[in-house]
Structures are given as C-alpha cells and as structure tokens.
mmCIF file of N, CA and C in Angstrom:
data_model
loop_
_atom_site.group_PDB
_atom_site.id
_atom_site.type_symbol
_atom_site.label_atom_id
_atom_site.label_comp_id
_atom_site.label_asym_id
_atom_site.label_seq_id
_atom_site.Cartn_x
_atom_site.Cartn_y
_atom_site.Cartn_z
ATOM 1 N N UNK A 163 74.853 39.661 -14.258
ATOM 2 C CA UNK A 163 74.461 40.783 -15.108
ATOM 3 C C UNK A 163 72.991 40.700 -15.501
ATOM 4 N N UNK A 164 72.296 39.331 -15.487
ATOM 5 C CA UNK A 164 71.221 39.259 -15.924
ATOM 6 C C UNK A 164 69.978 40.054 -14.757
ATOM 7 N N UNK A 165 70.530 39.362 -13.967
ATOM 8 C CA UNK A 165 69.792 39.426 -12.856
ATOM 9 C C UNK A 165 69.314 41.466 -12.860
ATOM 10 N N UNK A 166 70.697 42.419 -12.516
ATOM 11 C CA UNK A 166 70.385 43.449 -12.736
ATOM 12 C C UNK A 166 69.761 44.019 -14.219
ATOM 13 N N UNK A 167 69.925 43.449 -14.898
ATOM 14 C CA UNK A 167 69.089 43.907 -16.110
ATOM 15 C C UNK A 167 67.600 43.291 -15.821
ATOM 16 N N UNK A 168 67.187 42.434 -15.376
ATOM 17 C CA UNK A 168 65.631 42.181 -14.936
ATOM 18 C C UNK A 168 65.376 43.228 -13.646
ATOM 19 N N UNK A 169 65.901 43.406 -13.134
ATOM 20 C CA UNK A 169 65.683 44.429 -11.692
ATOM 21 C C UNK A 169 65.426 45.969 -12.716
ATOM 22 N N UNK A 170 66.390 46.408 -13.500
ATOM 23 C CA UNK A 170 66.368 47.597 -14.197
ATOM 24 C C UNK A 170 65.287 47.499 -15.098
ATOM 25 N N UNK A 171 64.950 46.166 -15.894
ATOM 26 C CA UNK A 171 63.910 46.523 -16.564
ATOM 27 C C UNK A 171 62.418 46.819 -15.374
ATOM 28 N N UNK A 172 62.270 46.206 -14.667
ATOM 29 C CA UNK A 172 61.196 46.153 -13.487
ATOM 30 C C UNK A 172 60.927 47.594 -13.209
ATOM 31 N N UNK A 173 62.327 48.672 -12.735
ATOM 32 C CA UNK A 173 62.345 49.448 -11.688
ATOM 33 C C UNK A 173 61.937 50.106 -12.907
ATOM 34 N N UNK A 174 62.649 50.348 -14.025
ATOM 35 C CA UNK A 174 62.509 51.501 -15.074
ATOM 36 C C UNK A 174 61.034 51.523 -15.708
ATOM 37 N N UNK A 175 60.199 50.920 -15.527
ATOM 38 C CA UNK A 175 58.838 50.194 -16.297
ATOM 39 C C UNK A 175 58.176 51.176 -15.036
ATOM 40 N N UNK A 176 58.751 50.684 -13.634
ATOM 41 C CA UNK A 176 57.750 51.177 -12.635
ATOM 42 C C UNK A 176 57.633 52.870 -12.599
ATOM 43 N N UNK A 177 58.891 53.354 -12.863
ATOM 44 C CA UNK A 177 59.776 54.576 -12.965
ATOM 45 C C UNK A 177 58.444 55.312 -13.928
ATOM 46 N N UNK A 178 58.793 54.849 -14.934
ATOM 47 C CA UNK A 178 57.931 55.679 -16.271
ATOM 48 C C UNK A 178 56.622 55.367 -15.983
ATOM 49 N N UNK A 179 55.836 54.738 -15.326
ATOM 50 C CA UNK A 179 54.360 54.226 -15.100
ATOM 51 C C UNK A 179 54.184 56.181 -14.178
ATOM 52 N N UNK A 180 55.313 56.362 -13.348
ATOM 53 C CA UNK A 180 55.025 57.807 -12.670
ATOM 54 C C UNK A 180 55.574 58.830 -13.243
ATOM 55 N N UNK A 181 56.445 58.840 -14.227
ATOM 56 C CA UNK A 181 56.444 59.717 -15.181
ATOM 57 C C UNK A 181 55.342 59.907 -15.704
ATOM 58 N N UNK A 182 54.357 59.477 -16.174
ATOM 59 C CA UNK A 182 53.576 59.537 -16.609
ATOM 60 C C UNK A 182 52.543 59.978 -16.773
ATOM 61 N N UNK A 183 52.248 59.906 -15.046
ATOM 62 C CA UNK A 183 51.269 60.169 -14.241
ATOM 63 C C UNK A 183 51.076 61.805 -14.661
ATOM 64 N N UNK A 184 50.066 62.283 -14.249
ATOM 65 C CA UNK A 184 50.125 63.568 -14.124
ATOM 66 C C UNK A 184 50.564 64.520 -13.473
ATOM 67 N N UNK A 185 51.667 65.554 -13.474
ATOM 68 C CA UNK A 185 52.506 65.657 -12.794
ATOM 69 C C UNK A 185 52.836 67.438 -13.408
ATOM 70 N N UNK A 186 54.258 67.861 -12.927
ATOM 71 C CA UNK A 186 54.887 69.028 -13.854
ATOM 72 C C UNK A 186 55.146 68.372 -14.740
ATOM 73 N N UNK A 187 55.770 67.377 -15.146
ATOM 74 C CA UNK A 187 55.941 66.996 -16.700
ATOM 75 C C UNK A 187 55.019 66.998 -17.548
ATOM 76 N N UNK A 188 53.529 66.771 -17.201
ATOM 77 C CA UNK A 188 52.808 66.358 -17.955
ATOM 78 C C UNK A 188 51.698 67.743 -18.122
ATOM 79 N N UNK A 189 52.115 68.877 -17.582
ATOM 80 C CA UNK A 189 51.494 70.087 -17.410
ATOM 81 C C UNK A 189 52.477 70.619 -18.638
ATOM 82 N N UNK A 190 53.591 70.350 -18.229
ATOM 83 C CA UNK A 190 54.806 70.888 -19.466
ATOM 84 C C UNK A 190 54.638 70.706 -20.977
ATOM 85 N N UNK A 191 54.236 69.161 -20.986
ATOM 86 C CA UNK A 191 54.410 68.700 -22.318
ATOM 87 C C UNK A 191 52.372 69.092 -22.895
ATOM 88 N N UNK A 192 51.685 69.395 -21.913
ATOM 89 C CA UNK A 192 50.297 69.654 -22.364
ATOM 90 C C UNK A 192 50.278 71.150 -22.494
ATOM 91 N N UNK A 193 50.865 72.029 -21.990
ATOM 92 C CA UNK A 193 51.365 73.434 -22.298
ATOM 93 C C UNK A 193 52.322 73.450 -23.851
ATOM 94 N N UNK A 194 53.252 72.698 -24.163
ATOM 95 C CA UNK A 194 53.842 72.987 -24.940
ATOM 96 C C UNK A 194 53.288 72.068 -26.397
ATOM 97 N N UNK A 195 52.213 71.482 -26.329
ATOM 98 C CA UNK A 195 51.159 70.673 -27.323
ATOM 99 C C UNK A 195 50.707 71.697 -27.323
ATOM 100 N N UNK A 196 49.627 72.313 -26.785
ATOM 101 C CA UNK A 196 48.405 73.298 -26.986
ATOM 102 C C UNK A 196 49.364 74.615 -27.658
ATOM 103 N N UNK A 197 50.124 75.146 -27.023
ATOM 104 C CA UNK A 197 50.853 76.389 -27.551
ATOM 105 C C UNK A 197 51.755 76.189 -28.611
ATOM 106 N N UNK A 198 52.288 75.433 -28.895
ATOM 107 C CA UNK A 198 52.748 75.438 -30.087
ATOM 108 C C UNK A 198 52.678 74.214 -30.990
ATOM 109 N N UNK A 199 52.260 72.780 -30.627
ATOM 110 C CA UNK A 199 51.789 71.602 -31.381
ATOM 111 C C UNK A 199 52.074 70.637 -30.839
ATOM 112 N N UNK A 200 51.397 69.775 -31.795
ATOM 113 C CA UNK A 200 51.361 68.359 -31.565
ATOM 114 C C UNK A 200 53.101 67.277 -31.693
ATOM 115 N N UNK A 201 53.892 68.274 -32.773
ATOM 116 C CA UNK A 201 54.985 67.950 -33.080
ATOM 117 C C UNK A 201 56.241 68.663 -31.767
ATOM 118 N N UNK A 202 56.368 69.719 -31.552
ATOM 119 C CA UNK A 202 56.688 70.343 -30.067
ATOM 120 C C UNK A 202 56.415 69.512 -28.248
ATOM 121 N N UNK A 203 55.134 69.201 -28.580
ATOM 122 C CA UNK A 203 54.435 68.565 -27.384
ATOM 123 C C UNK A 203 55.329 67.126 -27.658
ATOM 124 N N UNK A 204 55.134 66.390 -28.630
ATOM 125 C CA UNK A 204 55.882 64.942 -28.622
ATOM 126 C C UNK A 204 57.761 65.269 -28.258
ATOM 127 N N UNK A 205 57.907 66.049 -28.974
ATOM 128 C CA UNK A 205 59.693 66.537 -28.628
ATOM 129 C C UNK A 205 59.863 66.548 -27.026
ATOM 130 N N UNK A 206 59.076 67.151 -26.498
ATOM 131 C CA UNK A 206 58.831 67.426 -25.192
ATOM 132 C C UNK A 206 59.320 66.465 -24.368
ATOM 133 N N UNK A 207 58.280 65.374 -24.557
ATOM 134 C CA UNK A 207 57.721 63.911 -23.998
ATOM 135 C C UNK A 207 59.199 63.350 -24.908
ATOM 136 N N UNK A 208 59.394 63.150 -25.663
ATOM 137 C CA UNK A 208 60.539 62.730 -25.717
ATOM 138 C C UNK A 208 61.372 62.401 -24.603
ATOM 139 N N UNK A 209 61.941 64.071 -24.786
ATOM 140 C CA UNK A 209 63.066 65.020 -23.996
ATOM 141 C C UNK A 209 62.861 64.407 -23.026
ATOM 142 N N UNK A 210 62.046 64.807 -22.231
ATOM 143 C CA UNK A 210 61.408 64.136 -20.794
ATOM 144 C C UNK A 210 61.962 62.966 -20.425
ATOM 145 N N UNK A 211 61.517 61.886 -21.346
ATOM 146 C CA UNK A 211 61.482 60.303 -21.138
ATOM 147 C C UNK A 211 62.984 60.411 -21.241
ATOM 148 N N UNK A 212 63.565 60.617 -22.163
ATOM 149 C CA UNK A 212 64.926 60.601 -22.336
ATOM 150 C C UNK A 212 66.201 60.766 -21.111
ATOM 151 N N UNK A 213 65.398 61.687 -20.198
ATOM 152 C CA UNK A 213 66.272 62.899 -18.793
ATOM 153 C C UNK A 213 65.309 62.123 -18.173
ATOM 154 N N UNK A 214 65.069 61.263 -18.208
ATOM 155 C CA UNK A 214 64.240 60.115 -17.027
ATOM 156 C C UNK A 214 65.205 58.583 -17.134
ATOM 157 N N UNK A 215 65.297 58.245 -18.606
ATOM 158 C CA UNK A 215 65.980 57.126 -18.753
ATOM 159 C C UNK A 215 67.664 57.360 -17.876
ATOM 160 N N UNK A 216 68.303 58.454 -18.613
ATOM 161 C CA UNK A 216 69.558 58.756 -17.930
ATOM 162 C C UNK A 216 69.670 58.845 -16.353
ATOM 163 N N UNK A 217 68.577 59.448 -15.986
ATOM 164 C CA UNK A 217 68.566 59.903 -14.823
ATOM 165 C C UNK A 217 68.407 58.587 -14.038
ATOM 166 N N UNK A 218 67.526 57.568 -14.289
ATOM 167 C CA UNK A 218 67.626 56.314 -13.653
ATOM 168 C C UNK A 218 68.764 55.256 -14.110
ATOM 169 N N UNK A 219 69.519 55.516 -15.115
ATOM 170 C CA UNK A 219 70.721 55.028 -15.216
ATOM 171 C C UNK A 219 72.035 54.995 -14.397
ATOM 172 N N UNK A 220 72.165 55.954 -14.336
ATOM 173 C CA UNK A 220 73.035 56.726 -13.432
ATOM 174 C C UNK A 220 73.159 56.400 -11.569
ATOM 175 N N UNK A 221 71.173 56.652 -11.837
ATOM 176 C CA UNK A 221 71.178 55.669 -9.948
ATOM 177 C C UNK A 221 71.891 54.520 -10.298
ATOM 178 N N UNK A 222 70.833 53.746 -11.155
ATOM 179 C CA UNK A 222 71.284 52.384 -10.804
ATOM 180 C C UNK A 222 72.590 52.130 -11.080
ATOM 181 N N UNK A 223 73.533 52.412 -11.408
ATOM 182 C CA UNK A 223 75.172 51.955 -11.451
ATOM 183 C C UNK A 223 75.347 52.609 -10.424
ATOM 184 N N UNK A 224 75.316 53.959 -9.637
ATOM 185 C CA UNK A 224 75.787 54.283 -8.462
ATOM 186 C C UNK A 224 75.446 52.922 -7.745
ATOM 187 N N UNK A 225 73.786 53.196 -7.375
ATOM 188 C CA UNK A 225 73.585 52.237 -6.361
ATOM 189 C C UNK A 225 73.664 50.229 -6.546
ATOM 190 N N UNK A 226 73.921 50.418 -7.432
ATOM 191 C CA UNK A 226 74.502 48.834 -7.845
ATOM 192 C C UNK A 226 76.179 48.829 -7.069
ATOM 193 N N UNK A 227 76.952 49.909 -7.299
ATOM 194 C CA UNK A 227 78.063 49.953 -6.947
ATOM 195 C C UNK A 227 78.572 49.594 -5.371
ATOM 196 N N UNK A 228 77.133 50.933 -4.894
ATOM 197 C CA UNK A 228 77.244 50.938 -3.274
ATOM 198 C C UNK A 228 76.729 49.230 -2.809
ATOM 199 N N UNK A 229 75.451 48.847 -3.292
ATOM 200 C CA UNK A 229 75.074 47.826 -2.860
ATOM 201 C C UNK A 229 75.700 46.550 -3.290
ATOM 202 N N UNK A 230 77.032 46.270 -4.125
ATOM 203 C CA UNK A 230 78.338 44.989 -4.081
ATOM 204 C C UNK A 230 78.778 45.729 -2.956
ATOM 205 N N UNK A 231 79.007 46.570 -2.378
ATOM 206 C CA UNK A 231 80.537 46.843 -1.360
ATOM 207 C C UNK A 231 79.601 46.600 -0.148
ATOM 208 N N UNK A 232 78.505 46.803 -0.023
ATOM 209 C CA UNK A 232 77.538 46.445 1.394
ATOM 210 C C UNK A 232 76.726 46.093 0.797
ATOM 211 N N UNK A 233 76.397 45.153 1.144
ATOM 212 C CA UNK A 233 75.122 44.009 1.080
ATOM 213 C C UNK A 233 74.164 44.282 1.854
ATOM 214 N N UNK A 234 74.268 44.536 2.955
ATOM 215 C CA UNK A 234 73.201 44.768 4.331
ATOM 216 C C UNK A 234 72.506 46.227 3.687
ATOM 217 N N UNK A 235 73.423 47.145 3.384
ATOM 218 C CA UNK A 235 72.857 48.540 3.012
ATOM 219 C C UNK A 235 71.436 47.992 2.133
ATOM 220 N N UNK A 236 71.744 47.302 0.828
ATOM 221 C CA UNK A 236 70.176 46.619 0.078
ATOM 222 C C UNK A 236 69.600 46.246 0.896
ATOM 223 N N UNK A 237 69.336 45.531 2.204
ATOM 224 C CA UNK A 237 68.432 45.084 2.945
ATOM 225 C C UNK A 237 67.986 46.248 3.534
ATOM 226 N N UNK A 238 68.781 47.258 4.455
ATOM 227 C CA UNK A 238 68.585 48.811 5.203
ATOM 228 C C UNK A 238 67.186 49.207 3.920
ATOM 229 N N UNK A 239 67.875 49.443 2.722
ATOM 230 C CA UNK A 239 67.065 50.628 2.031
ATOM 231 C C UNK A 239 65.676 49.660 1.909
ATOM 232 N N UNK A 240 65.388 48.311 1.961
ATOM 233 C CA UNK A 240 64.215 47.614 1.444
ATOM 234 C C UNK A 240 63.599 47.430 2.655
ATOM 235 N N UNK A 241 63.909 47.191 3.869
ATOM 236 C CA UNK A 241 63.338 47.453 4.730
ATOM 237 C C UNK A 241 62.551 48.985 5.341
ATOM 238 N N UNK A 242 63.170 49.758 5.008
ATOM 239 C CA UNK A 242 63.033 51.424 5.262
ATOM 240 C C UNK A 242 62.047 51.851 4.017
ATOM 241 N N UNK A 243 62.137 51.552 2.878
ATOM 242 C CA UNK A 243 61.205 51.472 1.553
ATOM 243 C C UNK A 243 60.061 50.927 1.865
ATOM 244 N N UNK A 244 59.805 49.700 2.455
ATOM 245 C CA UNK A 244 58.659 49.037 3.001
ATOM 246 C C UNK A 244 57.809 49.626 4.730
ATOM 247 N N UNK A 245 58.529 50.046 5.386
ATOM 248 C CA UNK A 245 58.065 50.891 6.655
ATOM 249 C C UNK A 245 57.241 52.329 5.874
ATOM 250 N N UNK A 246 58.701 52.991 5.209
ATOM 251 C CA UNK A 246 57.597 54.171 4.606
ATOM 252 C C UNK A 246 56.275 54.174 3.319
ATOM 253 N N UNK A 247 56.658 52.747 2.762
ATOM 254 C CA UNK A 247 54.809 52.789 2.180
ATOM 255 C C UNK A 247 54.091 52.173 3.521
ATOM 256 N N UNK A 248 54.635 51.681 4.478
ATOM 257 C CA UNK A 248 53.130 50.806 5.419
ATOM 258 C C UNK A 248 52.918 52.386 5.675
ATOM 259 N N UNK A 249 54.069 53.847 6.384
ATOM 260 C CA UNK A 249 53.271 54.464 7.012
ATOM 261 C C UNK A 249 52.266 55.387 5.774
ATOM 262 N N UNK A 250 52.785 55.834 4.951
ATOM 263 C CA UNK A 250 51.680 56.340 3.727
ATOM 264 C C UNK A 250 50.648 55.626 3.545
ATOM 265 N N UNK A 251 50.569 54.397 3.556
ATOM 266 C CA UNK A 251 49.231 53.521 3.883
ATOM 267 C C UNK A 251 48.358 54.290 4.843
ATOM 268 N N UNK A 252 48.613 54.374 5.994
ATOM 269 C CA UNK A 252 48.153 54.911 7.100
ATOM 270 C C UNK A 252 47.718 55.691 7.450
ATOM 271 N N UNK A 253 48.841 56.866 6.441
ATOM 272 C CA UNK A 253 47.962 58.188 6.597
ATOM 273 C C UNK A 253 47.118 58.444 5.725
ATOM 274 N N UNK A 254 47.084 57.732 4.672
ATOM 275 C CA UNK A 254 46.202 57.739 3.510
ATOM 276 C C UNK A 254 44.745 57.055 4.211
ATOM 277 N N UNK A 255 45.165 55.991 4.728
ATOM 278 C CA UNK A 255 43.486 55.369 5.672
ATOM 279 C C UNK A 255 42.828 57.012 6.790
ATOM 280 N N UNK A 256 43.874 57.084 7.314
ATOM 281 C CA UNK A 256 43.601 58.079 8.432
ATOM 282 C C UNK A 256 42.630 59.340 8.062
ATOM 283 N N UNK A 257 43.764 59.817 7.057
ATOM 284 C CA UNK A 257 43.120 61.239 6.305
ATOM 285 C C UNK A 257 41.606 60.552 5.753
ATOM 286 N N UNK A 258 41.456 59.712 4.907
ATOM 287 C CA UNK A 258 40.017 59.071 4.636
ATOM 288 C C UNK A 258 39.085 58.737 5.428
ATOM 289 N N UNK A 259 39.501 58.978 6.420
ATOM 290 C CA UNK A 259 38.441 58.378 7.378
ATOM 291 C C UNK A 259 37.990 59.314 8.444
ATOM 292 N N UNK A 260 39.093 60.561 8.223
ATOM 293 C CA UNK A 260 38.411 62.112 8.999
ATOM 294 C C UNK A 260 37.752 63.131 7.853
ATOM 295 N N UNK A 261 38.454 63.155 6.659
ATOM 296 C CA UNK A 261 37.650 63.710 5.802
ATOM 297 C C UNK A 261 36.739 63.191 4.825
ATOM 298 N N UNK A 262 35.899 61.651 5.536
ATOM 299 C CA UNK A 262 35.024 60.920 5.002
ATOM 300 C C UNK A 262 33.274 60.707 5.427
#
C-alpha cells in the first residue's frame, strides 16, 4: 500500500505541475478572476484542482486494478510512455531546427 501511495503522491504532484500550466483551465479561472473576482477566480481553481484530484483517483484504482491482474501490461504502458516522449523529443528537435 505504501509503495502505491508514493507512486500517487509522485504522479499527482506531476499531474498538477500541468494543471497548472497554462492551459483552458487557466484561461477559465483568469476569465472568471477578472470578470467577476478574486474570490470567484479562487472557487474556480479550487473546483478545478478538486475535478483533477478525483479525476486522477479514479485512474489510479482502475489502473492499479488492471495492472495486479497483468503485470506485463505495467511494463507495455512504460515502455510505450517512454518511445512516445523519445518520439516528441524528435519532433520537437526537428521542428527547431527547420524553423530555426
């Protein structure tokens, strides 16, 4: 149990680092600061964080579930997770280096 509670704190830390980011959420909650306040805008960001926490809750017990009944599947998705950042690497070099 420990073990997934250090994995969940990790993933959920990484999770909200892109919540964060600038995004539709953060157009939402800067639309709803400016138009109606500072107290509205925080409710917002709340709300948000809140339908972010659940929402990554929910994976992780699904996929905690799937990944006890197959083991190999956790290796499939971490291997396939790691191919598609090398290729976003790539195209990120690529595109930089034609429109550079």
């Amino acid at each position: 149990m420990i073990d997934y509670l250090n994995e969940f704190i990790i993933i959920y830390t990484i999770f909200l680092l892109g919540a964060i980011s600038p995004g539709p959420d953060f157009i939402m909650i800067l639309r709803n600061s400016t138009g109606f306040g500072s107290k509205i805008g925080f409710k917002t960001a709340l709300g948000i964080s809140f339908g972010c926490f659940i929402t990554l809750s929910y994976i992780f017990v699904g996929m905690g579930v799937v990944f006890n009944q197959f083991p190999i599947l956790k290796e499939i998705v971490k291997y396939i997770g790691a191919l598609y950042l090398f290729y976003l690497g790539v195209k990120s070099l690529r595109y930089g280096y034609e429109n550079g």
